[in-house]
Amino acid sequence: MNAPEPPETPPSRRSRHAGAGALMAATAMCTVQLGSALTVPLFGQLGALGTAGLRLGWAGLILLVAIRPRPRDFSSRDLLACMLLGIVTAGMMVFFMQAIARLPLGTASALEFLGPLTVSLFGPRKGRLIWAAAAATGVVLLTEPWHGGADLLGVGSALLAAGCWAAYILLTQRVGDRVTGLKGLAVSMPVAAVVGLAIAAPDLADRITWSPLWTMLALAVLSPVIPFALEFLALRHLTTSAFGTLMSLEPAIALMVGLLVLGQRPGTAATLGLVLVVVASVGATRAGVRPPAPSKEAPASRHEPGRESVRRDQVSSNVAS
């Protein structure tokens, strides 16, 4: 007698999971861009690296105190992954700050987006390249990198930030899947804080005062505490490839925040880019819900060898996604 097949997840439930993941990712991007806009006035006091270091420092302290992770809650491999995530998180912020100190913001943003875009290209082939191409075109139109000159050190820093962003997406999903709640984030952010403050220490030594210190505490809650926590949760509902493509909305959100907060008006090319990234993000979200965790199945009947082959193909497909 053949073992019954496990019931498939209803399409409506899968759509709800995708929608929830997309909403959390969109909220995270909004808080990141709002936090960035509100941080700009502090650059003159603290410097770009000093601002990044203080944001990471406060965020690490907040999460460590609020969640209080215990070493016994982690395996050695998971603890190592959390530490690597912290290093990557610090690198992502520090390298990007170095890039925008030498390049126009549009150029740096376009180069940094190569990270999540590369992640999206490693997803399932069905429709994925179309959405990735649309997102890439939209980002180029939004940021208009051809308007600024290129500094080699700035370009190198932006590419390093892109690599850190790609690694951040992959490591965040791994840690989020294996560590319950936000305990993984409560380990990775203090590590990022130590790394970020160590790098920023020379800039902060003669600039730090009580007023910007407390201001950075509030901004650290807005970004990165809230968005990083939401990204952890979002990556439990979406594939890394869908999440990477969905992040193409960030330049569009930055455009809107710039308009509302900084009074920067988008041109025709930027408006067309906004349309393209929205279309790409919607397409990625519809196709990008993560498959449910495989349940334990009874061995296939010895009289039906074809079923085992099909299951192996399905597992390979899930790993690739």
Tab-separated table of N, CA and C in Angstrom, residues 21-105:
chain	number	residue	atom	x	y	z
A	21	GLY	N	5.820	38.807	3.987
A	21	GLY	CA	7.250	39.027	3.802
A	21	GLY	C	7.518	40.311	3.042
A	22	ALA	N	6.710	40.575	2.011
A	22	ALA	CA	6.895	41.794	1.219
A	22	ALA	C	6.603	43.035	2.051
A	23	LEU	N	5.559	42.978	2.893
A	23	LEU	CA	5.213	44.127	3.725
A	23	LEU	C	6.318	44.432	4.733
A	24	MET	N	6.876	43.391	5.346
A	24	MET	CA	7.951	43.600	6.313
A	24	MET	C	9.192	44.170	5.633
A	25	ALA	N	9.504	43.661	4.437
A	25	ALA	CA	10.666	44.171	3.710
A	25	ALA	C	10.470	45.635	3.310
A	26	ALA	N	9.251	45.979	2.860
A	26	ALA	CA	8.977	47.360	2.464
A	26	ALA	C	9.074	48.312	3.660
A	27	THR	N	8.547	47.877	4.806
A	27	THR	CA	8.634	48.710	6.017
A	27	THR	C	10.088	48.905	6.428
A	28	ALA	N	10.866	47.840	6.330
A	28	ALA	CA	12.287	47.935	6.668
A	28	ALA	C	12.992	48.949	5.778
A	29	MET	N	12.693	48.915	4.477
A	29	MET	CA	13.341	49.858	3.569
A	29	MET	C	12.931	51.296	3.847
A	30	CYS	N	11.662	51.501	4.220
A	30	CYS	CA	11.199	52.859	4.541
A	30	CYS	C	11.926	53.411	5.758
A	31	THR	N	12.077	52.593	6.791
A	31	THR	CA	12.750	53.075	8.000
A	31	THR	C	14.230	53.329	7.743
A	32	VAL	N	14.853	52.491	6.908
A	32	VAL	CA	16.264	52.712	6.574
A	32	VAL	C	16.452	54.061	5.887
A	33	GLN	N	15.610	54.340	4.895
A	33	GLN	CA	15.775	55.583	4.139
A	33	GLN	C	15.408	56.805	4.972
A	34	LEU	N	14.379	56.692	5.804
A	34	LEU	CA	14.024	57.813	6.677
A	34	LEU	C	15.149	58.076	7.674
A	35	GLY	N	15.709	57.009	8.229
A	35	GLY	CA	16.828	57.173	9.151
A	35	GLY	C	18.031	57.817	8.482
A	36	SER	N	18.293	57.424	7.225
A	36	SER	CA	19.417	58.017	6.492
A	36	SER	C	19.196	59.510	6.262
A	37	ALA	N	17.966	59.877	5.882
A	37	ALA	CA	17.671	61.294	5.624
A	37	ALA	C	17.834	62.122	6.894
A	38	LEU	N	17.393	61.587	8.024
A	38	LEU	CA	17.483	62.324	9.282
A	38	LEU	C	18.900	62.354	9.836
A	39	THR	N	19.757	61.473	9.334
A	39	THR	CA	21.137	61.420	9.810
A	39	THR	C	22.033	62.423	9.088
A	40	VAL	N	21.656	62.842	7.900
A	40	VAL	CA	22.498	63.721	7.084
A	40	VAL	C	22.992	64.956	7.847
A	41	PRO	N	22.128	65.649	8.616
A	41	PRO	CA	22.625	66.843	9.325
A	41	PRO	C	23.736	66.562	10.334
A	42	LEU	N	23.898	65.295	10.761
A	42	LEU	CA	24.917	64.966	11.752
A	42	LEU	C	26.283	64.688	11.135
A	43	PHE	N	26.347	64.580	9.811
A	43	PHE	CA	27.620	64.289	9.167
A	43	PHE	C	28.663	65.356	9.475
A	44	GLY	N	28.210	66.612	9.532
A	44	GLY	CA	29.155	67.690	9.802
A	44	GLY	C	29.769	67.606	11.184
A	45	GLN	N	29.013	67.068	12.162
A	45	GLN	CA	29.511	66.959	13.528
A	45	GLN	C	30.330	65.700	13.772
A	46	LEU	N	29.843	64.575	13.235
A	46	LEU	CA	30.430	63.284	13.577
A	46	LEU	C	31.224	62.652	12.442
A	47	GLY	N	31.059	63.144	11.221
A	47	GLY	CA	31.677	62.490	10.079
A	47	GLY	C	30.862	61.278	9.653
A	48	ALA	N	31.073	60.819	8.428
A	48	ALA	CA	30.311	59.681	7.915
A	48	ALA	C	30.605	58.410	8.699
A	49	LEU	N	31.884	58.141	8.954
A	49	LEU	CA	32.242	56.929	9.694
A	49	LEU	C	31.792	57.015	11.148
A	50	GLY	N	31.907	58.189	11.744
A	50	GLY	CA	31.472	58.350	13.125
A	50	GLY	C	29.980	58.119	13.280
A	51	THR	N	29.203	58.626	12.323
A	51	THR	CA	27.760	58.417	12.351
A	51	THR	C	27.425	56.940	12.227
A	52	ALA	N	28.084	56.255	11.296
A	52	ALA	CA	27.841	54.820	11.118
A	52	ALA	C	28.234	54.041	12.368
A	53	GLY	N	29.373	54.378	12.951
A	53	GLY	CA	29.832	53.668	14.133
A	53	GLY	C	28.887	53.828	15.310
A	54	LEU	N	28.389	55.056	15.541
A	54	LEU	CA	27.470	55.286	16.658
A	54	LEU	C	26.132	54.586	16.443
A	55	ARG	N	25.639	54.577	15.216
A	55	ARG	CA	24.378	53.875	14.940
A	55	ARG	C	24.516	52.389	15.229
A	56	LEU	N	25.609	51.823	14.786
A	56	LEU	CA	25.826	50.399	15.046
A	56	LEU	C	26.026	50.142	16.542
A	57	GLY	N	26.753	51.045	17.207
A	57	GLY	CA	27.007	50.864	18.628
A	57	GLY	C	25.734	50.866	19.451
A	58	TRP	N	24.867	51.850	19.224
A	58	TRP	CA	23.611	51.906	19.956
A	58	TRP	C	22.711	50.721	19.612
A	59	ALA	N	22.657	50.363	18.326
A	59	ALA	CA	21.805	49.244	17.914
A	59	ALA	C	22.251	47.944	18.576
A	60	GLY	N	23.558	47.708	18.613
A	60	GLY	CA	24.063	46.499	19.251
A	60	GLY	C	23.726	46.456	20.727
A	61	LEU	N	23.861	47.593	21.418
A	61	LEU	CA	23.571	47.651	22.852
A	61	LEU	C	22.080	47.437	23.114
A	62	ILE	N	21.229	48.068	22.308
A	62	ILE	CA	19.778	47.924	22.482
A	62	ILE	C	19.347	46.468	22.350
A	63	LEU	N	19.798	45.805	21.304
A	63	LEU	CA	19.384	44.425	21.070
A	63	LEU	C	19.968	43.473	22.108
A	64	LEU	N	21.182	43.723	22.516
A	64	LEU	CA	21.811	42.864	23.523
A	64	LEU	C	21.051	42.940	24.849
A	65	VAL	N	20.659	44.149	25.265
A	65	VAL	CA	19.940	44.326	26.522
A	65	VAL	C	18.501	43.824	26.413
A	66	ALA	N	17.852	44.099	25.289
A	66	ALA	CA	16.444	43.747	25.134
A	66	ALA	C	16.214	42.242	24.995
A	67	ILE	N	17.094	41.565	24.276
A	67	ILE	CA	16.866	40.145	23.972
A	67	ILE	C	17.701	39.228	24.857
A	68	ARG	N	18.864	39.668	25.282
A	68	ARG	CA	19.756	38.917	26.178
A	68	ARG	C	19.986	37.466	25.711
A	69	PRO	N	20.626	37.301	24.564
A	69	PRO	CA	20.889	35.937	24.073
A	69	PRO	C	21.849	35.198	24.999
A	70	ARG	N	21.657	33.884	25.110
A	70	ARG	CA	22.520	33.054	25.954
A	70	ARG	C	23.331	32.123	25.063
A	71	PRO	N	24.599	31.937	25.368
A	71	PRO	CA	25.444	31.074	24.529
A	71	PRO	C	24.883	29.674	24.348
A	72	ARG	N	24.206	29.141	25.361
A	72	ARG	CA	23.695	27.767	25.242
A	72	ARG	C	22.544	27.645	24.237
A	73	ASP	N	22.010	28.790	23.802
A	73	ASP	CA	20.938	28.764	22.803
A	73	ASP	C	21.463	28.562	21.386
A	74	PHE	N	22.786	28.547	21.218
A	74	PHE	CA	23.379	28.479	19.884
A	74	PHE	C	24.312	27.276	19.782
A	75	SER	N	24.302	26.655	18.621
A	75	SER	CA	25.352	25.694	18.321
A	75	SER	C	26.591	26.480	17.919
A	76	SER	N	27.731	25.833	17.897
A	76	SER	CA	28.959	26.533	17.536
A	76	SER	C	28.900	27.065	16.109
A	77	ARG	N	28.290	26.314	15.205
A	77	ARG	CA	28.194	26.759	13.811
A	77	ARG	C	27.245	27.948	13.682
A	78	ASP	N	26.137	27.926	14.425
A	78	ASP	CA	25.202	29.041	14.365
A	78	ASP	C	25.807	30.295	14.980
A	79	LEU	N	26.560	30.126	16.051
A	79	LEU	CA	27.219	31.267	16.676
A	79	LEU	C	28.240	31.890	15.716
A	80	LEU	N	28.960	31.045	14.995
A	80	LEU	CA	29.915	31.537	14.010
A	80	LEU	C	29.205	32.300	12.896
A	81	ALA	N	28.050	31.759	12.443
A	81	ALA	CA	27.285	32.443	11.397
A	81	ALA	C	26.802	33.805	11.880
A	82	CYS	N	26.380	33.905	13.138
A	82	CYS	CA	25.943	35.189	13.696
A	82	CYS	C	27.097	36.185	13.739
A	83	MET	N	28.265	35.717	14.105
A	83	MET	CA	29.425	36.606	14.165
A	83	MET	C	29.813	37.084	12.765
A	84	LEU	N	29.762	36.182	11.806
A	84	LEU	CA	30.056	36.575	10.424
A	84	LEU	C	29.040	37.595	9.921
A	85	LEU	N	27.771	37.390	10.295
A	85	LEU	CA	26.731	38.333	9.906
A	85	LEU	C	27.013	39.714	10.494
A	86	GLY	N	27.495	39.750	11.735
A	86	GLY	CA	27.837	41.024	12.350
A	86	GLY	C	28.954	41.739	11.618
A	87	ILE	N	29.985	40.997	11.233
A	87	ILE	CA	31.104	41.592	10.493
A	87	ILE	C	30.624	42.129	9.146
A	88	VAL	N	29.787	41.344	8.464
A	88	VAL	CA	29.257	41.756	7.167
A	88	VAL	C	28.373	42.994	7.315
A	89	THR	N	27.568	43.035	8.382
A	89	THR	CA	26.699	44.192	8.619
A	89	THR	C	27.513	45.466	8.804
A	90	ALA	N	28.565	45.377	9.604
A	90	ALA	CA	29.434	46.540	9.796
A	90	ALA	C	30.091	46.956	8.483
A	91	GLY	N	30.581	45.980	7.729
A	91	GLY	CA	31.214	46.288	6.455
A	91	GLY	C	30.260	46.950	5.485
A	92	MET	N	29.010	46.475	5.452
A	92	MET	CA	28.018	47.043	4.543
A	92	MET	C	27.825	48.528	4.802
A	93	MET	N	27.722	48.910	6.082
A	93	MET	CA	27.504	50.313	6.405
A	93	MET	C	28.770	51.152	6.234
A	94	VAL	N	29.886	50.636	6.706
A	94	VAL	CA	31.136	51.403	6.659
A	94	VAL	C	31.593	51.633	5.219
A	95	PHE	N	31.571	50.576	4.397
A	95	PHE	CA	32.012	50.723	3.010
A	95	PHE	C	31.108	51.678	2.228
A	96	PHE	N	29.807	51.614	2.506
A	96	PHE	CA	28.908	52.508	1.777
A	96	PHE	C	29.148	53.956	2.172
A	97	MET	N	29.414	54.198	3.458
A	97	MET	CA	29.735	55.557	3.882
A	97	MET	C	31.014	56.061	3.209
A	98	GLN	N	31.988	55.174	3.062
A	98	GLN	CA	33.212	55.548	2.365
A	98	GLN	C	32.929	55.854	0.905
A	99	ALA	N	32.016	55.096	0.303
A	99	ALA	CA	31.698	55.305	-1.106
A	99	ALA	C	31.018	56.649	-1.338
A	100	ILE	N	30.021	56.996	-0.498
A	100	ILE	CA	29.294	58.241	-0.740
A	100	ILE	C	30.122	59.467	-0.341
A	101	ALA	N	31.239	59.225	0.353
A	101	ALA	CA	32.149	60.336	0.626
A	101	ALA	C	32.969	60.701	-0.607
A	102	ARG	N	33.031	59.784	-1.600
A	102	ARG	CA	33.867	60.001	-2.785
A	102	ARG	C	33.089	60.002	-4.094
A	103	LEU	N	31.870	59.453	-4.069
A	103	LEU	CA	31.045	59.352	-5.275
A	103	LEU	C	29.711	60.042	-5.054
A	104	PRO	N	29.044	60.466	-6.137
A	104	PRO	CA	27.654	60.916	-6.007
A	104	PRO	C	26.799	59.784	-5.434
A	105	LEU	N	25.788	60.151	-4.651
A	105	LEU	CA	24.960	59.145	-3.999
A	105	LEU	C	24.320	58.195	-4.998
